[in-house]
Amino acid sequence: MDRDRSGSLDAEEFANCCRINRLGLSDSEQRVLMRAFDTDFNGTINYDEFLRGVRGRLSTTRKKMVRT
């Protein structure tokens, strides 16, 4: 999906990703989702932002497992 190999997805790459994966989102829905993932507000989504957006925050139990 990262056509320019920048390490993140810009709005065009993200829209292409949504189309390829047949998410059925309108342009405005894609923009809303992009803003939700883009937690540093730089106009791109990096891998960490994507994972946090998909998985959410670590629960207390998961944090304990990670620390051991």
Coordinates of C-alpha atoms in Angstrom, one line a residue:
M1 CA 0.0 0.0 0.0
D2 CA 2.9 2.3 0.7
R3 CA 3.7 3.1 -3.0
D4 CA 6.3 5.8 -2.3
R5 CA 8.0 3.7 0.4
S6 CA 7.8 6.5 2.9
G7 CA 7.0 4.2 5.8
S8 CA 3.5 5.6 6.1
L9 CA 0.3 6.0 4.1
D10 CA -0.9 9.4 2.8
A11 CA -4.5 10.1 2.1
E12 CA -4.3 8.8 -1.5
E13 CA -2.6 5.6 -0.4
F14 CA -5.0 5.1 2.4
A15 CA -8.0 5.6 0.0
N16 CA -6.5 3.0 -2.3
C17 CA -6.1 0.6 0.6
C18 CA -9.8 1.1 1.5
R19 CA -10.8 0.4 -2.2
I20 CA -8.5 -2.7 -2.6
N21 CA -9.9 -4.2 0.6
R22 CA -13.5 -3.4 -0.5
L23 CA -14.4 -1.5 2.7
G24 CA -17.2 0.2 0.9
L25 CA -16.4 3.6 2.5
S26 CA -17.4 6.9 1.0
D27 CA -14.7 9.5 0.5
S28 CA -15.9 11.4 3.6
E29 CA -15.9 8.2 5.6
Q30 CA -12.4 7.5 4.5
R31 CA -11.3 11.0 5.6
V32 CA -12.9 10.5 9.0
L33 CA -11.2 7.1 9.4
M34 CA -7.9 8.6 8.3
R35 CA -8.1 11.3 10.9
A36 CA -8.9 8.8 13.6
F37 CA -5.8 6.8 12.8
D38 CA -3.5 9.8 12.3
T39 CA -2.9 10.5 16.0
D40 CA 0.0 12.9 15.4
F41 CA -2.0 14.9 12.9
N42 CA 0.8 15.0 10.2
G43 CA -1.5 13.8 7.4
T44 CA -0.2 10.3 7.2
I45 CA -0.7 7.0 9.0
N46 CA 2.4 5.1 10.1
Y47 CA 2.4 1.5 11.2
D48 CA 2.2 2.2 14.9
E49 CA -0.7 4.5 14.5
F50 CA -2.5 1.9 12.4
L51 CA -1.9 -0.9 15.0
R52 CA -3.1 1.4 17.8
G53 CA -6.2 2.2 15.8
V54 CA -7.0 -1.4 15.0
R55 CA -6.0 -3.0 18.3
G56 CA -6.7 -0.2 20.7
R57 CA -4.9 0.4 23.9
L58 CA -3.3 -2.4 25.9
S59 CA -5.4 -3.7 28.8
T60 CA -3.8 -4.0 32.2
T61 CA -3.5 -7.8 31.7
R62 CA -1.8 -7.4 28.3
K63 CA 0.6 -4.8 29.7
K64 CA 1.6 -7.2 32.4
M65 CA 2.3 -9.9 29.8
V66 CA 4.4 -7.5 27.7
R67 CA 6.5 -6.5 30.7
T68 CA 7.4 -10.0 31.7

